[in-house]
Amino acid sequence: MNQVCSNEILNEIRKIIPNPKCELKYSNLFELLCAVMISSQTTDKRVNQVTPTLFLKYPTPQALSMAKYEEVYEIIQSLGFAKMKAKNLIAMANRLHTVYKDEVPKTLEELQTLNGVGRKTASVILAEGYKIPAMPVDTHLERMAKRFGYTDETATVVEAEAAYRKYIPEEEWIEAHHLLLLFGRYYCKALHPACDSCTLKKYCNKIDK
């Protein structure tokens, strides 16, 4: 991998996905944080089905911090790991209210002090919520890193993030995150990727050339 090759890959994906953007629905930073927290191991479409009820009932960190676990769980029970997510949402909201005075932090370190918020979620908040350059790596971006040769097959998520940050200009990180995520979600899937019609075959390590 080199920067020229990386640029070619992203430019080709731009032709396929001309207007990449977050598919989670939210109206403020608190809602974005909640949505990203409960999006792991499930689809954005499913998250968008439960968040209107969640946000209507608990519109602020203070309101969610006082919620009963059973009631939060009932709202999000259709999502994967719903029990853990319900507990984390309430604990996160409590810390957000008591420590950060209802303001979503804008540093990676502070965000990761919130229950249920890891590096990827924190990076999404920075990139999507605050438009601060960050390169969130989920399972889709980890897969893309290996298939396109940013990393080898043994690389960790942290190593994949470092590789992206090395070869992609900082001012393109936010857009690149969306491009790679959506390409992995809809085209270069983990199972049954659309290899036959893919225009990026020459860059792919999955296909025998």
mmCIF file of C-alpha atoms in Angstrom:
data_model
loop_
_atom_site.group_PDB
_atom_site.id
_atom_site.type_symbol
_atom_site.label_atom_id
_atom_site.label_comp_id
_atom_site.label_asym_id
_atom_site.label_seq_id
_atom_site.Cartn_x
_atom_site.Cartn_y
_atom_site.Cartn_z
ATOM 1 C CA MET A 1 0.000 0.000 0.000
ATOM 2 C CA ASN A 2 1.042 3.572 -0.682
ATOM 3 C CA GLN A 3 -0.757 6.919 -0.785
ATOM 4 C CA VAL A 4 -1.204 6.838 -4.560
ATOM 5 C CA CYS A 5 -2.901 3.441 -4.404
ATOM 6 C CA SER A 6 -5.043 4.561 -1.476
ATOM 7 C CA ASN A 7 -6.154 7.641 -3.412
ATOM 8 C CA GLU A 8 -7.092 5.485 -6.401
ATOM 9 C CA ILE A 9 -9.182 3.180 -4.197
ATOM 10 C CA LEU A 10 -11.067 6.055 -2.580
ATOM 11 C CA ASN A 11 -11.624 7.799 -5.908
ATOM 12 C CA GLU A 12 -13.117 4.610 -7.341
ATOM 13 C CA ILE A 13 -15.416 4.219 -4.337
ATOM 14 C CA ARG A 14 -16.475 7.868 -4.730
ATOM 15 C CA LYS A 15 -17.844 6.943 -8.166
ATOM 16 C CA ILE A 16 -19.956 4.213 -6.560
ATOM 17 C CA ILE A 17 -20.984 6.195 -3.477
ATOM 18 C CA PRO A 18 -21.020 9.886 -4.475
ATOM 19 C CA ASN A 19 -22.617 11.221 -1.301
ATOM 20 C CA PRO A 20 -21.417 9.149 1.666
ATOM 21 C CA LYS A 21 -22.978 9.971 5.020
ATOM 22 C CA CYS A 22 -23.964 8.475 8.346
ATOM 23 C CA GLU A 23 -27.149 6.420 8.112
ATOM 24 C CA LEU A 24 -28.085 6.752 11.778
ATOM 25 C CA LYS A 25 -30.887 9.245 12.416
ATOM 26 C CA TYR A 26 -30.297 11.832 15.152
ATOM 27 C CA SER A 27 -30.927 15.511 15.859
ATOM 28 C CA ASN A 28 -28.227 16.343 18.417
ATOM 29 C CA LEU A 29 -24.962 15.035 19.863
ATOM 30 C CA PHE A 30 -26.647 13.217 22.742
ATOM 31 C CA GLU A 31 -28.899 11.322 20.352
ATOM 32 C CA LEU A 32 -25.928 10.518 18.106
ATOM 33 C CA LEU A 33 -24.012 9.149 21.081
ATOM 34 C CA CYS A 34 -26.921 6.931 22.131
ATOM 35 C CA ALA A 35 -27.462 5.700 18.568
ATOM 36 C CA VAL A 36 -23.817 4.822 18.005
ATOM 37 C CA MET A 37 -23.610 3.056 21.365
ATOM 38 C CA ILE A 38 -26.468 0.714 20.510
ATOM 39 C CA SER A 39 -25.458 0.171 16.878
ATOM 40 C CA SER A 40 -22.877 -2.542 17.500
ATOM 41 C CA GLN A 41 -23.837 -6.042 16.346
ATOM 42 C CA THR A 42 -26.949 -4.727 14.602
ATOM 43 C CA THR A 43 -27.907 -2.681 11.559
ATOM 44 C CA ASP A 44 -28.402 1.076 11.411
ATOM 45 C CA LYS A 45 -31.853 0.383 9.981
ATOM 46 C CA ARG A 46 -32.826 -1.554 13.109
ATOM 47 C CA VAL A 47 -31.350 1.143 15.357
ATOM 48 C CA ASN A 48 -33.388 3.795 13.543
ATOM 49 C CA GLN A 49 -36.520 1.810 14.313
ATOM 50 C CA VAL A 50 -36.056 2.011 18.092
ATOM 51 C CA THR A 51 -34.401 5.385 18.631
ATOM 52 C CA PRO A 52 -37.476 7.570 17.980
ATOM 53 C CA THR A 53 -39.183 5.980 20.989
ATOM 54 C CA LEU A 54 -35.993 6.127 23.059
ATOM 55 C CA PHE A 55 -35.353 9.797 22.290
ATOM 56 C CA LEU A 56 -38.971 10.799 22.818
ATOM 57 C CA LYS A 57 -39.086 9.206 26.263
ATOM 58 C CA TYR A 58 -35.567 10.226 27.306
ATOM 59 C CA PRO A 59 -34.682 13.452 25.460
ATOM 60 C CA THR A 60 -31.845 14.513 27.768
ATOM 61 C CA PRO A 61 -28.984 12.874 29.659
ATOM 62 C CA GLN A 62 -30.713 13.674 32.955
ATOM 63 C CA ALA A 63 -33.920 11.974 31.837
ATOM 64 C CA LEU A 64 -32.075 8.866 30.673
ATOM 65 C CA SER A 65 -29.949 8.764 33.826
ATOM 66 C CA MET A 66 -33.118 8.382 35.890
ATOM 67 C CA ALA A 67 -34.661 5.749 33.633
ATOM 68 C CA LYS A 68 -35.576 2.309 34.857
ATOM 69 C CA TYR A 69 -33.463 -0.409 33.294
ATOM 70 C CA GLU A 70 -36.528 -2.514 32.410
ATOM 71 C CA GLU A 71 -38.095 0.335 30.471
ATOM 72 C CA VAL A 72 -34.958 1.094 28.458
ATOM 73 C CA TYR A 73 -34.472 -2.596 27.756
ATOM 74 C CA GLU A 74 -38.062 -2.907 26.552
ATOM 75 C CA ILE A 75 -37.454 -0.182 23.967
ATOM 76 C CA ILE A 76 -34.220 -1.623 22.567
ATOM 77 C CA GLN A 77 -34.791 -5.341 23.181
ATOM 78 C CA SER A 78 -34.858 -6.118 19.445
ATOM 79 C CA LEU A 79 -31.178 -5.138 19.180
ATOM 80 C CA GLY A 80 -28.224 -7.412 19.785
ATOM 81 C CA PHE A 81 -26.804 -7.357 23.336
ATOM 82 C CA ALA A 82 -29.785 -5.266 24.441
ATOM 83 C CA LYS A 83 -29.372 -6.017 28.150
ATOM 84 C CA MET A 84 -25.811 -4.728 28.233
ATOM 85 C CA LYS A 85 -26.674 -1.764 26.035
ATOM 86 C CA ALA A 86 -29.563 -0.721 28.275
ATOM 87 C CA LYS A 87 -27.295 -0.726 31.332
ATOM 88 C CA ASN A 88 -24.590 1.198 29.506
ATOM 89 C CA LEU A 89 -27.025 3.822 28.223
ATOM 90 C CA ILE A 90 -28.246 4.633 31.724
ATOM 91 C CA ALA A 91 -24.739 4.666 33.212
ATOM 92 C CA MET A 92 -23.421 6.786 30.339
ATOM 93 C CA ALA A 93 -26.234 9.301 30.774
ATOM 94 C CA ASN A 94 -25.595 9.504 34.509
ATOM 95 C CA ARG A 95 -21.922 10.356 33.997
ATOM 96 C CA LEU A 96 -22.757 12.734 31.162
ATOM 97 C CA HIS A 97 -25.175 14.579 33.443
ATOM 98 C CA THR A 98 -23.168 14.610 36.661
ATOM 99 C CA VAL A 99 -19.614 14.998 35.336
ATOM 100 C CA TYR A 100 -20.004 16.745 31.991
ATOM 101 C CA LYS A 101 -23.129 18.809 32.771
ATOM 102 C CA ASP A 102 -25.073 17.259 29.877
ATOM 103 C CA GLU A 103 -22.409 18.248 27.326
ATOM 104 C CA VAL A 104 -21.015 15.452 25.138
ATOM 105 C CA PRO A 105 -17.200 15.576 25.480
ATOM 106 C CA LYS A 106 -15.161 16.400 22.407
ATOM 107 C CA THR A 107 -11.926 14.551 23.117
ATOM 108 C CA LEU A 108 -11.202 10.875 22.557
ATOM 109 C CA GLU A 109 -9.984 10.452 26.123
ATOM 110 C CA GLU A 110 -13.020 12.030 27.796
ATOM 111 C CA LEU A 111 -15.492 10.202 25.589
ATOM 112 C CA GLN A 112 -13.956 6.874 26.533
ATOM 113 C CA THR A 113 -14.644 7.536 30.222
ATOM 114 C CA LEU A 114 -18.345 7.074 29.447
ATOM 115 C CA ASN A 115 -19.803 3.605 30.020
ATOM 116 C CA GLY A 116 -20.116 1.614 26.821
ATOM 117 C CA VAL A 117 -17.983 4.029 24.788
ATOM 118 C CA GLY A 118 -14.855 2.542 23.234
ATOM 119 C CA ARG A 119 -12.375 3.997 20.791
ATOM 120 C CA LYS A 120 -14.545 3.377 17.721
ATOM 121 C CA THR A 121 -17.668 4.984 19.208
ATOM 122 C CA ALA A 122 -15.645 7.927 20.519
ATOM 123 C CA SER A 123 -14.077 8.398 17.086
ATOM 124 C CA VAL A 124 -17.508 8.422 15.438
ATOM 125 C CA ILE A 125 -18.662 11.172 17.806
ATOM 126 C CA LEU A 126 -15.602 13.263 16.968
ATOM 127 C CA ALA A 127 -15.888 12.714 13.216
ATOM 128 C CA GLU A 128 -19.658 12.770 12.722
ATOM 129 C CA GLY A 129 -20.729 14.953 15.628
ATOM 130 C CA TYR A 130 -17.924 17.492 15.916
ATOM 131 C CA LYS A 131 -16.363 17.163 12.424
ATOM 132 C CA ILE A 132 -12.991 16.638 14.097
ATOM 133 C CA PRO A 133 -10.735 14.441 11.917
ATOM 134 C CA ALA A 134 -10.905 10.852 13.171
ATOM 135 C CA MET A 135 -10.837 7.426 11.547
ATOM 136 C CA PRO A 136 -13.347 5.126 13.284
ATOM 137 C CA VAL A 137 -12.711 1.477 12.425
ATOM 138 C CA ASP A 138 -15.572 -0.997 12.721
ATOM 139 C CA THR A 139 -15.788 -4.517 11.304
ATOM 140 C CA HIS A 140 -16.405 -3.159 7.797
ATOM 141 C CA LEU A 141 -13.325 -0.935 7.812
ATOM 142 C CA GLU A 142 -11.225 -3.684 9.370
ATOM 143 C CA ARG A 143 -12.262 -5.992 6.514
ATOM 144 C CA MET A 144 -11.582 -3.317 3.889
ATOM 145 C CA ALA A 145 -8.119 -2.693 5.342
ATOM 146 C CA LYS A 146 -7.237 -6.359 4.864
ATOM 147 C CA ARG A 147 -8.834 -6.816 1.452
ATOM 148 C CA PHE A 148 -7.308 -3.659 -0.018
ATOM 149 C CA GLY A 149 -3.884 -4.250 1.503
ATOM 150 C CA TYR A 150 -3.712 -1.427 4.012
ATOM 151 C CA THR A 151 -2.802 -4.186 6.482
ATOM 152 C CA ASP A 152 -2.188 -7.918 6.438
ATOM 153 C CA GLU A 153 -4.741 -10.528 7.498
ATOM 154 C CA THR A 154 -3.465 -10.672 11.095
ATOM 155 C CA ALA A 155 -3.824 -6.944 11.777
ATOM 156 C CA THR A 156 -5.902 -5.686 14.693
ATOM 157 C CA VAL A 157 -8.479 -2.907 14.583
ATOM 158 C CA VAL A 158 -5.925 -0.524 16.105
ATOM 159 C CA GLU A 159 -3.383 -1.446 13.429
ATOM 160 C CA ALA A 160 -5.998 -0.940 10.717
ATOM 161 C CA GLU A 161 -6.777 2.536 12.058
ATOM 162 C CA ALA A 162 -3.070 3.414 12.091
ATOM 163 C CA ALA A 163 -2.685 2.247 8.492
ATOM 164 C CA TYR A 164 -5.632 4.312 7.303
ATOM 165 C CA ARG A 165 -4.281 7.368 9.111
ATOM 166 C CA LYS A 166 -0.889 6.809 7.475
ATOM 167 C CA TYR A 167 -2.063 6.545 3.883
ATOM 168 C CA ILE A 168 -5.140 8.802 3.861
ATOM 169 C CA PRO A 169 -4.717 12.577 4.290
ATOM 170 C CA GLU A 170 -6.148 13.831 7.588
ATOM 171 C CA GLU A 171 -8.581 16.162 5.851
ATOM 172 C CA GLU A 172 -10.126 13.117 4.131
ATOM 173 C CA TRP A 173 -10.491 10.858 7.170
ATOM 174 C CA ILE A 174 -14.157 11.618 7.829
ATOM 175 C CA GLU A 175 -15.246 11.126 4.235
ATOM 176 C CA ALA A 176 -13.009 8.053 3.847
ATOM 177 C CA HIS A 177 -14.580 6.471 6.912
ATOM 178 C CA HIS A 178 -18.054 6.812 5.384
ATOM 179 C CA LEU A 179 -16.885 5.648 1.958
ATOM 180 C CA LEU A 180 -15.200 2.500 3.242
ATOM 181 C CA LEU A 181 -17.985 1.705 5.699
ATOM 182 C CA LEU A 182 -20.745 1.970 3.092
ATOM 183 C CA PHE A 183 -18.715 0.105 0.483
ATOM 184 C CA GLY A 184 -18.159 -2.707 2.968
ATOM 185 C CA ARG A 185 -21.780 -2.665 4.104
ATOM 186 C CA TYR A 186 -23.403 -2.825 0.669
ATOM 187 C CA TYR A 187 -20.829 -4.098 -1.823
ATOM 188 C CA CYS A 188 -17.747 -5.748 -0.328
ATOM 189 C CA LYS A 189 -19.669 -7.735 2.284
ATOM 190 C CA ALA A 190 -18.113 -10.253 4.625
ATOM 191 C CA LEU A 191 -20.251 -12.963 3.046
ATOM 192 C CA HIS A 192 -21.150 -12.977 -0.638
ATOM 193 C CA PRO A 193 -19.307 -9.819 -1.729
ATOM 194 C CA ALA A 194 -20.220 -8.518 -5.179
ATOM 195 C CA CYS A 195 -16.869 -9.491 -6.682
ATOM 196 C CA ASP A 196 -18.123 -10.201 -10.213
ATOM 197 C CA SER A 197 -19.310 -6.639 -10.772
ATOM 198 C CA CYS A 198 -16.686 -4.894 -8.615
ATOM 199 C CA THR A 199 -14.551 -2.215 -10.267
ATOM 200 C CA LEU A 200 -11.863 -2.454 -7.589
ATOM 201 C CA LYS A 201 -10.745 -6.016 -8.327
ATOM 202 C CA LYS A 202 -7.165 -5.058 -9.103
ATOM 203 C CA TYR A 203 -6.742 -3.687 -5.576
ATOM 204 C CA CYS A 204 -8.360 -6.619 -3.780
ATOM 205 C CA ASN A 205 -6.374 -9.288 -1.964
ATOM 206 C CA LYS A 206 -9.435 -11.538 -1.787
ATOM 207 C CA ILE A 207 -9.457 -12.204 -5.537
ATOM 208 C CA ASP A 208 -6.822 -14.303 -7.241
ATOM 209 C CA LYS A 209 -5.351 -12.195 -10.006
#
